[in-house]
PDB file of C-alpha atoms in Angstrom:
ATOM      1  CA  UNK D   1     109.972 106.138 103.447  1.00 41.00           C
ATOM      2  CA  UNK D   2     107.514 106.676 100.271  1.00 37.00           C
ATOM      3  CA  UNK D   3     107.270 104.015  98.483  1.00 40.00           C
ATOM      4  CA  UNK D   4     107.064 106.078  94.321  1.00 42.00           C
ATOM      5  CA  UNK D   5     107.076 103.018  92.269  1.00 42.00           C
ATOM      6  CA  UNK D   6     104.313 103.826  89.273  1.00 43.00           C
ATOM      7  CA  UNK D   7     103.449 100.220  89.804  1.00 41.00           C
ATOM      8  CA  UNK D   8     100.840 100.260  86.747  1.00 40.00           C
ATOM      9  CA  UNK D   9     104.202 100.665  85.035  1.00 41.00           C
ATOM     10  CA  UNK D  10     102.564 103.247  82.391  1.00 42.00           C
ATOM     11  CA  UNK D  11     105.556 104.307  81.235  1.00 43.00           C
ATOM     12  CA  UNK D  12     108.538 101.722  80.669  1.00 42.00           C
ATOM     13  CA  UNK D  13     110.803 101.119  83.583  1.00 46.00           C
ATOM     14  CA  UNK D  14     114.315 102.853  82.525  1.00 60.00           C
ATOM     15  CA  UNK D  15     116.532  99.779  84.625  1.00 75.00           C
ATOM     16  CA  UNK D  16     114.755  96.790  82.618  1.00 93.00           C
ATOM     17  CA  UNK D  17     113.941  93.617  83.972  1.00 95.00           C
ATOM     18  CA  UNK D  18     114.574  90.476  85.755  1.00 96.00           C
ATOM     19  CA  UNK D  19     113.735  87.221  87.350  1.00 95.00           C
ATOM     20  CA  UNK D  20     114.793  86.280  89.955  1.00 95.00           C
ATOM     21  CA  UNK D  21     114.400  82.609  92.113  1.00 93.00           C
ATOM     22  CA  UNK D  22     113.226  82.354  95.694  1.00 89.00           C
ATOM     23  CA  UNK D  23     116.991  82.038  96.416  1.00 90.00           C
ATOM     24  CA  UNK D  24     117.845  85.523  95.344  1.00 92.00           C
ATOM     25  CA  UNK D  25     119.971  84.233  92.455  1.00 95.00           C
ATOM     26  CA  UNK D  26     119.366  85.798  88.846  1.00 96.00           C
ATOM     27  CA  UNK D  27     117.609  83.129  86.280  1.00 95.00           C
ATOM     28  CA  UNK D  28     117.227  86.181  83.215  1.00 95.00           C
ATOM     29  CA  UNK D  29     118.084  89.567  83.244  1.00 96.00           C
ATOM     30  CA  UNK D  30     117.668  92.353  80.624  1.00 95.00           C
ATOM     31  CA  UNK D  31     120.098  93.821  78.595  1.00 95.00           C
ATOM     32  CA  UNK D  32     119.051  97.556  79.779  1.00 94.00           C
ATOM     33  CA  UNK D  33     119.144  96.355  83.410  1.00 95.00           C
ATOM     34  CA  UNK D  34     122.397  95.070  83.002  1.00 95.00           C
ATOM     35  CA  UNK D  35     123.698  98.103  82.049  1.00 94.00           C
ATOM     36  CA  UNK D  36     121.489 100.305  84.514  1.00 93.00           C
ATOM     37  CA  UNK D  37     124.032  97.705  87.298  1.00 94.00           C
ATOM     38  CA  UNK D  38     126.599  97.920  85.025  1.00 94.00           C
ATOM     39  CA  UNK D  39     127.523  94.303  84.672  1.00 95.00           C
ATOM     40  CA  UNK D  40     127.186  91.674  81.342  1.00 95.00           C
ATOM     41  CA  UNK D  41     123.859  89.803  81.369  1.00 95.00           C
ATOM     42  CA  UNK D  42     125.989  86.682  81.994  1.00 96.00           C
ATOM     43  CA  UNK D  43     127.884  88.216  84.784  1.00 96.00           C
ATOM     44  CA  UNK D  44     124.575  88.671  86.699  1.00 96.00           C
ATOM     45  CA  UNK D  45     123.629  85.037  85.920  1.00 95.00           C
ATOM     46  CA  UNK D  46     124.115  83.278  88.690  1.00 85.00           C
ATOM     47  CA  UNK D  47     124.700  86.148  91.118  1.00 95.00           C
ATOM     48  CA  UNK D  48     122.700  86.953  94.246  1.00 95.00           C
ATOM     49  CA  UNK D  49     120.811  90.196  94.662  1.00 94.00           C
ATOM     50  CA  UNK D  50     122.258  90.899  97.969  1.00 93.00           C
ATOM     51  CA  UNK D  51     125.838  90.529  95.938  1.00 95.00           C
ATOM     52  CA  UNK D  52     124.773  93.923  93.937  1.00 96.00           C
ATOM     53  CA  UNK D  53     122.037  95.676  96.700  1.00 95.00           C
ATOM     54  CA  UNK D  54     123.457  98.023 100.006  1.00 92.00           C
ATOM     55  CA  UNK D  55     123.222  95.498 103.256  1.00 86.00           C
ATOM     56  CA  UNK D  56     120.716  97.568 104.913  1.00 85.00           C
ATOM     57  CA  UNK D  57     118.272  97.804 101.852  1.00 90.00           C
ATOM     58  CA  UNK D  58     118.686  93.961 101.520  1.00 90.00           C
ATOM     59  CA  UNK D  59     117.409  93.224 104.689  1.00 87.00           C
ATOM     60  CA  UNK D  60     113.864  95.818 103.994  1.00 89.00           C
ATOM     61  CA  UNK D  61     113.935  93.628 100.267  1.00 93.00           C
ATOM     62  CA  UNK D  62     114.421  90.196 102.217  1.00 91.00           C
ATOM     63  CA  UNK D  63     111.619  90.773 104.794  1.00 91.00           C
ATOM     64  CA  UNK D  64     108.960  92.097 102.355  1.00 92.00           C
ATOM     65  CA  UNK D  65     110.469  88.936  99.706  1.00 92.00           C
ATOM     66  CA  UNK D  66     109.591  86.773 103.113  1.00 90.00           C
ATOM     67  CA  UNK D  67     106.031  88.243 103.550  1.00 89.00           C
ATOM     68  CA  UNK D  68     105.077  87.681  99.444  1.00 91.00           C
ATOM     69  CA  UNK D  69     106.279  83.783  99.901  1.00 88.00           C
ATOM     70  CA  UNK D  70     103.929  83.599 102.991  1.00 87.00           C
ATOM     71  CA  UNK D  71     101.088  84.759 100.956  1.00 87.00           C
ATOM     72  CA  UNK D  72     101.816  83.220  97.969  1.00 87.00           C
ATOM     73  CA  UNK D  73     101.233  85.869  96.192  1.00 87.00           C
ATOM     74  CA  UNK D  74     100.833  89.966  95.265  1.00 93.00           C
ATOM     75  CA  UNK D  75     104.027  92.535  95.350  1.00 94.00           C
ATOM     76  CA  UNK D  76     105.739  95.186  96.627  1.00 94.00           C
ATOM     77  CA  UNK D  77     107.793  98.169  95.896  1.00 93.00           C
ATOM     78  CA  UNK D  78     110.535 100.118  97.253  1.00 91.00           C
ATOM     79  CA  UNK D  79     113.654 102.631  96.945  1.00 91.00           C
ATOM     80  CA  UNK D  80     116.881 100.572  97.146  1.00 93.00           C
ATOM     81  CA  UNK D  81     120.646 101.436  96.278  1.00 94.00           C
ATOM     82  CA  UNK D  82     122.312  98.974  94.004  1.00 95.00           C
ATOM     83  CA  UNK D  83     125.850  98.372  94.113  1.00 95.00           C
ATOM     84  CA  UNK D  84     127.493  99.143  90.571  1.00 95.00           C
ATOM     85  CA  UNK D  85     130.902  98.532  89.565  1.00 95.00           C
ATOM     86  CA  UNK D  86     132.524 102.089  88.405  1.00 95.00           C
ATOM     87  CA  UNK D  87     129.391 104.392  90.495  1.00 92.00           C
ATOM     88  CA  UNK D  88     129.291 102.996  93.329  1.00 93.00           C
ATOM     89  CA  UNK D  89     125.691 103.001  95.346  1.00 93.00           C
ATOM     90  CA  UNK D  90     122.762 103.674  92.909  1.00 93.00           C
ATOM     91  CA  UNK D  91     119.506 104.412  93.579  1.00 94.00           C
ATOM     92  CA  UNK D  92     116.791 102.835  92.046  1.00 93.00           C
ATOM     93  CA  UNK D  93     112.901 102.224  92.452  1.00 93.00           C
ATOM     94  CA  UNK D  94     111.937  98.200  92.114  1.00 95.00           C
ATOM     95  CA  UNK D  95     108.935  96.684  92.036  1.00 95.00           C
ATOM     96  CA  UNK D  96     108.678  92.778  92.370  1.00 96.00           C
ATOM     97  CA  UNK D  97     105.915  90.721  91.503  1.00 95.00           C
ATOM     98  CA  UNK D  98     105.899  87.134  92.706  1.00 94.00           C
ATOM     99  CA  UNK D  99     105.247  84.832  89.722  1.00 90.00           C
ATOM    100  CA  UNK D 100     103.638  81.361  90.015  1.00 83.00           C
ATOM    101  CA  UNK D 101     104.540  78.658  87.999  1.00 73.00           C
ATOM    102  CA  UNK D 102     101.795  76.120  86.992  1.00 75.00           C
ATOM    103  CA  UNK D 103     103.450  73.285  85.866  1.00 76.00           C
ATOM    104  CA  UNK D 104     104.712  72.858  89.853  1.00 75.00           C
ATOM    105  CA  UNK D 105     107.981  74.232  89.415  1.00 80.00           C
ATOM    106  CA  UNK D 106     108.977  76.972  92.667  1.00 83.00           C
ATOM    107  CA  UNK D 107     107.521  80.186  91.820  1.00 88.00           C
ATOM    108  CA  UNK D 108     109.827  83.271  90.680  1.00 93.00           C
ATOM    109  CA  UNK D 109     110.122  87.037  91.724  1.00 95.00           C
ATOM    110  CA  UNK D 110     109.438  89.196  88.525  1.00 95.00           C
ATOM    111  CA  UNK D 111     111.657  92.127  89.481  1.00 96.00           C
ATOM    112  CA  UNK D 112     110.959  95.865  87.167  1.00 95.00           C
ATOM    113  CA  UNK D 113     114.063  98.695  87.841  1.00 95.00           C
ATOM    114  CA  UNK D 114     114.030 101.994  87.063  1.00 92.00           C
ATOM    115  CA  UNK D 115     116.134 105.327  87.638  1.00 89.00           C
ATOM    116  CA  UNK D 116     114.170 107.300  90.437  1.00 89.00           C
ATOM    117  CA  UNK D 117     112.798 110.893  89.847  1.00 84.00           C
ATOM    118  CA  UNK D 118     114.307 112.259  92.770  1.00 83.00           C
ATOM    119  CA  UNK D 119     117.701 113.318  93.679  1.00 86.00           C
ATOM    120  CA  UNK D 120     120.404 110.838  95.571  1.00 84.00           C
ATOM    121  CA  UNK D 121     120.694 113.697  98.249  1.00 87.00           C
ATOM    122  CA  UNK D 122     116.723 113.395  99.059  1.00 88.00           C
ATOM    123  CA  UNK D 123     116.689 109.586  99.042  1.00 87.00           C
ATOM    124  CA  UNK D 124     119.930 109.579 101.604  1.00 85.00           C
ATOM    125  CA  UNK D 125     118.558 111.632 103.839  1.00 87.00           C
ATOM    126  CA  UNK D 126     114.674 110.239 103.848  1.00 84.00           C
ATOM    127  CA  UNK D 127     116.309 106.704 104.121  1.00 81.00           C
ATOM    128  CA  UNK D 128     118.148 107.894 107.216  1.00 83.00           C
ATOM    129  CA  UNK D 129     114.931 109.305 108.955  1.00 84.00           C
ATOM    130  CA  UNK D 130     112.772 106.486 107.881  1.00 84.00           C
ATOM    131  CA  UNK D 131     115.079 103.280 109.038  1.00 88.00           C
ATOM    132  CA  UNK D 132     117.557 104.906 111.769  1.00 91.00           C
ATOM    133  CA  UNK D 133     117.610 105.793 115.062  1.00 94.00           C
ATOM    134  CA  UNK D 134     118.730 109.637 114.913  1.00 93.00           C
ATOM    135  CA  UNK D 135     120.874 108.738 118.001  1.00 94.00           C
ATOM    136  CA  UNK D 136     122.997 105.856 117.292  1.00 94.00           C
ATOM    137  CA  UNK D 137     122.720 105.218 114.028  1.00 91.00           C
ATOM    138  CA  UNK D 138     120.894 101.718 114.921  1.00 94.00           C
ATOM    139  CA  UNK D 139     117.814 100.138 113.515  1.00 93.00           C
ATOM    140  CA  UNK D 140     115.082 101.835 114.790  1.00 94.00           C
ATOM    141  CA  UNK D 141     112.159 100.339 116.190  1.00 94.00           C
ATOM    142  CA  UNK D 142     109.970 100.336 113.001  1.00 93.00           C
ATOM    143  CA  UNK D 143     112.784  98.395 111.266  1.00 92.00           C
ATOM    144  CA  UNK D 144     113.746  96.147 114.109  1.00 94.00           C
ATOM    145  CA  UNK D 145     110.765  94.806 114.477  1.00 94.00           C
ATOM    146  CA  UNK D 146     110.305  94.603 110.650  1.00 92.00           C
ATOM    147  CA  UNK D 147     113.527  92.550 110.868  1.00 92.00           C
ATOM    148  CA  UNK D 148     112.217  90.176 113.176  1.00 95.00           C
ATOM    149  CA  UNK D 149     108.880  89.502 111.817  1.00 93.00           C
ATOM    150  CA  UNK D 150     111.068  88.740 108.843  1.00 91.00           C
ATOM    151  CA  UNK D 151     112.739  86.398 110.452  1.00 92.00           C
ATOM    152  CA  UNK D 152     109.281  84.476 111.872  1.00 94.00           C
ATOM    153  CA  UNK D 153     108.538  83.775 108.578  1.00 91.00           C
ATOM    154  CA  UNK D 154     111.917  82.418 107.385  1.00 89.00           C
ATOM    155  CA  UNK D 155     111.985  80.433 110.629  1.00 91.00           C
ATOM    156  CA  UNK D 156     107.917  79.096 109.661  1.00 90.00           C
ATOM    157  CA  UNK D 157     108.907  78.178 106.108  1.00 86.00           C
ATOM    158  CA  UNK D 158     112.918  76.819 106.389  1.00 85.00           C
ATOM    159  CA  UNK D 159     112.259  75.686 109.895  1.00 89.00           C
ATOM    160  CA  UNK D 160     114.897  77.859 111.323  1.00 88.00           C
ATOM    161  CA  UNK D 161     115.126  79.095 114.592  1.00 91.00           C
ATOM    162  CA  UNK D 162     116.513  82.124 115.818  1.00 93.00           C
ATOM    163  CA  UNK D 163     116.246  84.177 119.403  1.00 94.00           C
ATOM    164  CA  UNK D 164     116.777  87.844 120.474  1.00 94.00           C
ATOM    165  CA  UNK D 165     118.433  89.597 123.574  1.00 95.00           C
ATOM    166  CA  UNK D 166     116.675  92.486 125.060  1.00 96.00           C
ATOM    167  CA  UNK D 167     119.662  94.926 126.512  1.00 96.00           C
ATOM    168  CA  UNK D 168     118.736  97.529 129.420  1.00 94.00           C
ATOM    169  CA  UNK D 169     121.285  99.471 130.290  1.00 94.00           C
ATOM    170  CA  UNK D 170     121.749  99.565 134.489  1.00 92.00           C
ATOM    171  CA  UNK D 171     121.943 102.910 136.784  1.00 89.00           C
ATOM    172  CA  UNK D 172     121.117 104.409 133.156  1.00 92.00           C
ATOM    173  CA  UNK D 173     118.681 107.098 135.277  1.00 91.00           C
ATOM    174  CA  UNK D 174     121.328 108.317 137.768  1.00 90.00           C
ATOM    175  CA  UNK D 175     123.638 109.464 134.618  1.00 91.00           C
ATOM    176  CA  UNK D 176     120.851 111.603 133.185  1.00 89.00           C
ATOM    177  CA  UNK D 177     120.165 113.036 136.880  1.00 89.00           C
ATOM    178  CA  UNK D 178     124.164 113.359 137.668  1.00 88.00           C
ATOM    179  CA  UNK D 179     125.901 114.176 134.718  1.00 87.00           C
ATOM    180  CA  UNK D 180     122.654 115.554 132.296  1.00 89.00           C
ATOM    181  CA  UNK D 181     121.222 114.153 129.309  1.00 90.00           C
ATOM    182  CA  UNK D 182     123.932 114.639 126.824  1.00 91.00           C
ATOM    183  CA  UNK D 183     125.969 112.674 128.821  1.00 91.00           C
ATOM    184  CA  UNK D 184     123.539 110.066 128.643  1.00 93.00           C
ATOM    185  CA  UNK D 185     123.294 110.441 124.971  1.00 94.00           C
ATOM    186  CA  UNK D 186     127.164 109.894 124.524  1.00 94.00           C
ATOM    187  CA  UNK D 187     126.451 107.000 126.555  1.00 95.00           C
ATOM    188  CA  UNK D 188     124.269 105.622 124.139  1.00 95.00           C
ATOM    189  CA  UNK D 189     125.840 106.596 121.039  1.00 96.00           C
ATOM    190  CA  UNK D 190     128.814 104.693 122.324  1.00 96.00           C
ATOM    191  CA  UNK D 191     127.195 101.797 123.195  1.00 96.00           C
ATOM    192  CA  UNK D 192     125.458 101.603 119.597  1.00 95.00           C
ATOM    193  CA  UNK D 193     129.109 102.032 118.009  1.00 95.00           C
ATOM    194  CA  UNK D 194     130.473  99.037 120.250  1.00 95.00           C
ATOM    195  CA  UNK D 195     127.106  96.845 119.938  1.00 94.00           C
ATOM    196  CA  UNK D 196     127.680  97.309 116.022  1.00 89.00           C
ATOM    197  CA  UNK D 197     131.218  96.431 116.153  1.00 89.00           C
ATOM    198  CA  UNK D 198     130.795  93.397 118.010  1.00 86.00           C
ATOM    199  CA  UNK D 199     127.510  92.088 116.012  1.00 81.00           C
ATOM    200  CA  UNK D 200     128.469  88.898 113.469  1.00 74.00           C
ATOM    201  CA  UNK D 201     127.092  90.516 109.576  1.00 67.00           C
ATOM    202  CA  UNK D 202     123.973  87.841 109.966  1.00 75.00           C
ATOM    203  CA  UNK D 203     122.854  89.605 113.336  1.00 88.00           C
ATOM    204  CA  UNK D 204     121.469  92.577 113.667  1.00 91.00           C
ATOM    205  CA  UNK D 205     121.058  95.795 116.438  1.00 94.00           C
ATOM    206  CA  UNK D 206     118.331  98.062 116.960  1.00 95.00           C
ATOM    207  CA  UNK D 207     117.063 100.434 119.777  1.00 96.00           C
ATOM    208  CA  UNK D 208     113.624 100.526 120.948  1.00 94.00           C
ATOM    209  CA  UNK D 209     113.786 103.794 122.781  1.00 91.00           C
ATOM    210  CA  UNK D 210     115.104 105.595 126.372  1.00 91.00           C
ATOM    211  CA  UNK D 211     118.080 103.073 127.067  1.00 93.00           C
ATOM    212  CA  UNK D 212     116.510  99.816 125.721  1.00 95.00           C
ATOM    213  CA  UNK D 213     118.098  97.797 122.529  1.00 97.00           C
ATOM    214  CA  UNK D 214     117.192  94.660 120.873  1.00 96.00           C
ATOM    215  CA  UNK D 215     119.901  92.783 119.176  1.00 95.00           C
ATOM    216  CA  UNK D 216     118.662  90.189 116.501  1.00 94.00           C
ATOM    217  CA  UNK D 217     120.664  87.155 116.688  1.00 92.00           C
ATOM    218  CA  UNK D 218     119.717  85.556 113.487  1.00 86.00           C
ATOM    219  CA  UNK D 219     122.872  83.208 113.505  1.00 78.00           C
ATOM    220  CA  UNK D 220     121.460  81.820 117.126  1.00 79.00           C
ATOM    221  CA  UNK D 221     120.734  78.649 116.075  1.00 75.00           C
ATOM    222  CA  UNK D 222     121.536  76.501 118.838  1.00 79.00           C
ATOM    223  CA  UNK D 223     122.230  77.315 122.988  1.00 81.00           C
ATOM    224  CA  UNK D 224     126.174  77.731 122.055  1.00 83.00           C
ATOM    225  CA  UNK D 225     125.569  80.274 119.658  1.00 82.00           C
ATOM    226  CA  UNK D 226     123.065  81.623 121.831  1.00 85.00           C
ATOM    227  CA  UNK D 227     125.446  81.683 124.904  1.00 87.00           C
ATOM    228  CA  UNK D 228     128.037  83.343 122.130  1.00 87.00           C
ATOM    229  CA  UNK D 229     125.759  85.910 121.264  1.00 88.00           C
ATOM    230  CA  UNK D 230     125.390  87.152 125.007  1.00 90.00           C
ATOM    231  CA  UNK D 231     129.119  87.322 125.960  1.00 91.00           C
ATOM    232  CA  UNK D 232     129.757  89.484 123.205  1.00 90.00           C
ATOM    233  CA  UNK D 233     127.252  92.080 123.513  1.00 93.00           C
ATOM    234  CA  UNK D 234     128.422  91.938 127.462  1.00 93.00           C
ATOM    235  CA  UNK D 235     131.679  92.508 126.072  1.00 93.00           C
ATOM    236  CA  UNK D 236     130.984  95.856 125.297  1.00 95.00           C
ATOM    237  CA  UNK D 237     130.378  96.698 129.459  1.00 96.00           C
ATOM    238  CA  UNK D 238     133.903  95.774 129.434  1.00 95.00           C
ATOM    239  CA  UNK D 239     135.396  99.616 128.911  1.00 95.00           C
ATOM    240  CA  UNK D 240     134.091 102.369 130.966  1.00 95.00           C
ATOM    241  CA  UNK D 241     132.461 105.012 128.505  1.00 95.00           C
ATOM    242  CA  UNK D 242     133.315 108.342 127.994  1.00 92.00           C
ATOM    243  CA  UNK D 243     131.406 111.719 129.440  1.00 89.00           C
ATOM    244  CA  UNK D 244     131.880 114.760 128.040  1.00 86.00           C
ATOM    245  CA  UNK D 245     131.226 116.972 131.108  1.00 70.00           C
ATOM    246  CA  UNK D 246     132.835 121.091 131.719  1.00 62.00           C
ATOM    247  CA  UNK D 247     135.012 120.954 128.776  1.00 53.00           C
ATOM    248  CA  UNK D 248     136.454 117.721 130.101  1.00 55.00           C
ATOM    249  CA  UNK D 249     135.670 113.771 129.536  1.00 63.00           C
ATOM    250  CA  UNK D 250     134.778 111.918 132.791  1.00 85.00           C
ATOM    251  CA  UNK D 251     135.103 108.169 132.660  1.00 89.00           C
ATOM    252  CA  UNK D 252     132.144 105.652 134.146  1.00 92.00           C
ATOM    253  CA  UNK D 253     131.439 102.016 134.276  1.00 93.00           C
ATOM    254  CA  UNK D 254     128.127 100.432 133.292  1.00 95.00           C
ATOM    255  CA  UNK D 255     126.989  97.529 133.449  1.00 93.00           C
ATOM    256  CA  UNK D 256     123.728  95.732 131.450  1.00 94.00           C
ATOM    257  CA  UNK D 257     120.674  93.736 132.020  1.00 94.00           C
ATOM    258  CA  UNK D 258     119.641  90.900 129.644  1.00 95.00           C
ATOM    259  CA  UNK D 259     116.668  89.188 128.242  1.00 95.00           C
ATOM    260  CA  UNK D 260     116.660  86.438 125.924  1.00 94.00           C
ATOM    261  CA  UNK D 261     114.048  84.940 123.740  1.00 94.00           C
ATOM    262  CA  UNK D 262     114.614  82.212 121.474  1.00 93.00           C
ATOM    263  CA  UNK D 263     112.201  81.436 118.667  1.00 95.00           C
ATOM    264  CA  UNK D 264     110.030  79.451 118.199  1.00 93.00           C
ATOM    265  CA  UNK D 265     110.341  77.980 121.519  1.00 92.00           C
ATOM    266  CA  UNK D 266     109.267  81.218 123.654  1.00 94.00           C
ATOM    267  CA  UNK D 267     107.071  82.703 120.823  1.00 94.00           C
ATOM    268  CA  UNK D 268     105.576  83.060 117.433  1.00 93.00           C
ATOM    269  CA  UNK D 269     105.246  86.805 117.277  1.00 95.00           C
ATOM    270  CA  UNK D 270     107.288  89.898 117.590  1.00 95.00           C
ATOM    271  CA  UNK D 271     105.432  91.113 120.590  1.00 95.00           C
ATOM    272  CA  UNK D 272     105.420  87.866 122.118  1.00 96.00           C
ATOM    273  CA  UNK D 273     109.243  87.216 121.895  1.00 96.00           C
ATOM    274  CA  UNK D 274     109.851  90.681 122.443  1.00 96.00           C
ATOM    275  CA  UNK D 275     107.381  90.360 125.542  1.00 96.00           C
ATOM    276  CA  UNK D 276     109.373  87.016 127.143  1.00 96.00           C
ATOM    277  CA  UNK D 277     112.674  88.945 126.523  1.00 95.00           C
ATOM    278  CA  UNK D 278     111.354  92.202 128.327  1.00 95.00           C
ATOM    279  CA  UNK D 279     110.185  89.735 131.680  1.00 95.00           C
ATOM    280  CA  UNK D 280     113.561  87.900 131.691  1.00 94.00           C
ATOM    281  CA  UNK D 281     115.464  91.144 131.519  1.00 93.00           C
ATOM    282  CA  UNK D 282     113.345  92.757 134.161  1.00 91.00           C
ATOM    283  CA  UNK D 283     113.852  88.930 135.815  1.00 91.00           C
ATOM    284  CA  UNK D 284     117.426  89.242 136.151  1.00 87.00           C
ATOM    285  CA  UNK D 285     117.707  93.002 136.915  1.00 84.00           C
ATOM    286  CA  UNK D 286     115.801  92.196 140.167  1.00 84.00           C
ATOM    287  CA  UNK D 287     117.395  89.198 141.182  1.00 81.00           C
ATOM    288  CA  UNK D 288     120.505  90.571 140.920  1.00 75.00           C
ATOM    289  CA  UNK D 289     119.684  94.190 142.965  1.00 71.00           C
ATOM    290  CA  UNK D 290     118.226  92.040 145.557  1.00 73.00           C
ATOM    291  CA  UNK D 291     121.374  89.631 146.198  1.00 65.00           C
TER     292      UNK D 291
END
């Protein structure tokens, strides 16, 4: 997605201004951003960013947020959609500066709004072919793996830990060659339906490509968790899926293989977790064939 933001700010930025702390909580805000969000300057006091941004475009804001506190420094701009009271979803263009303090006190994110010069109906549907799988809906693999390396460096700097499942879905090949490929894409469009249903709002879903998906289990903080996350995505195996097929909707069961990673214990990068998941999935999909 193009990233417009005049960031030599020659003209003034129509939202206003803000600062923000490495928590996401407002410390000042402008009285002509407040009413670009359409709240009171001391409503916004206080309140999160994530309370006021779209979900999806708070997760794109909290990984690049992630990679500026690794570095320490620079900034970064993007298209997000605020949350206003009487509107609804807003667009806007940001661009957020990360401000050191030197009398030792935690540095703050400088954060410049303005209305973008391009309509809502653009923005929608460039958002949707940047960040989404045209299939399912999901994360696609860009963003997954943006979503992830986001996560490394959460997990570096808070000392959190985290792990992934890698999901292949079994005898995915013999309903492409039996039944054709749109049955295989209902398949998947189902599965990406149920796999969002099921997720906890802290975890997240994407698919890599063909019949591969990589769920994000952020809240995975410990083997229970863990052991939660996998039973639910199993969960959706539970109900045959539909084919459309003649006019007529055939019924078949499916089952899945699994591949877990946990961070930082089997890696430090996306391709290396991603990597250990992809050799335990393929793992247990051969031990089980061959029992």
């Amino acid at each position: 997605m193009p990233q417009t933001f005049d960031e030599t700010l020659s003209r003034p930025p129509s939202g206003g201004i803000a600062h923000v702390a490495p928590d996401g909580r407002f410390q000042s805000v402008s009285v002509q951003l407040a009413h670009f969000l359409g709240y009171s300057v001391e409503t916004l006091i206080g309140m999160g960013m994530d309370q006021i941004t779209h979900t999806t475009d708070h997760l794109r804001e909290c990984a690049q947020l992630e990679l500026l506190q690794a570095r320490g420094a620079g900034k970064f701009s993007l298209l997000k959609r605020f949350r206003h009271p009487e509107r609804g979803l807003v667009w806007a263009e940001q661009l957020v500066l990360l401000m050191p303090q030197v009398d030792g006190r935690p540095p703050v994110f400088e954060v410049h709004v303005r209305e973008p010069m391009v309509s809502d109906q653009t923005l929608n549907e460039l958002h949707r072919r940047a960040f989404r799988d045209p299939l399912t809906g999901l994360l696609n693999r860009a963003s997954i793996s943006e979503q992830i390396d986001s996560a490394i460096m959460a997990g570096n700097r808070l000392g959190r830990s985290f792990a992934l499942l890698l999901l292949d879905i079994d005898g995915f090949k013999q309903v492409n060659d039996t039944h054709g490929h749109l049955a295989g894409d209902a398949v998947m469009q189902q599965l990406g339906r149920r796999l969002n249903a099921t997720m906890i709002e802290r975890d997240l879903t994407g698919r890599l490509g063909g019949d591969e998906f990589v769920i994000l289990l952020r809240s995975a903080t410990d083997d229970f968790a863990l052991k939660r996350g996998q039973k639910q995505v199993l969960r959706c195996f539970d109900a045959p899926f539909t084919l459309p097929k003649g006019g007529q909707a055939d019924k078949i069961a499916l089952g899945a293989s699994l591949g877990m990673a946990a961070f930082p214990r089997d890696g430090c990068t996306v391709t290396g977790l991603l990597t250990r998941a992809d050799h335990r999935m393929y793992e247990e999909k051969r031990s089980r064939l061959s029992a």
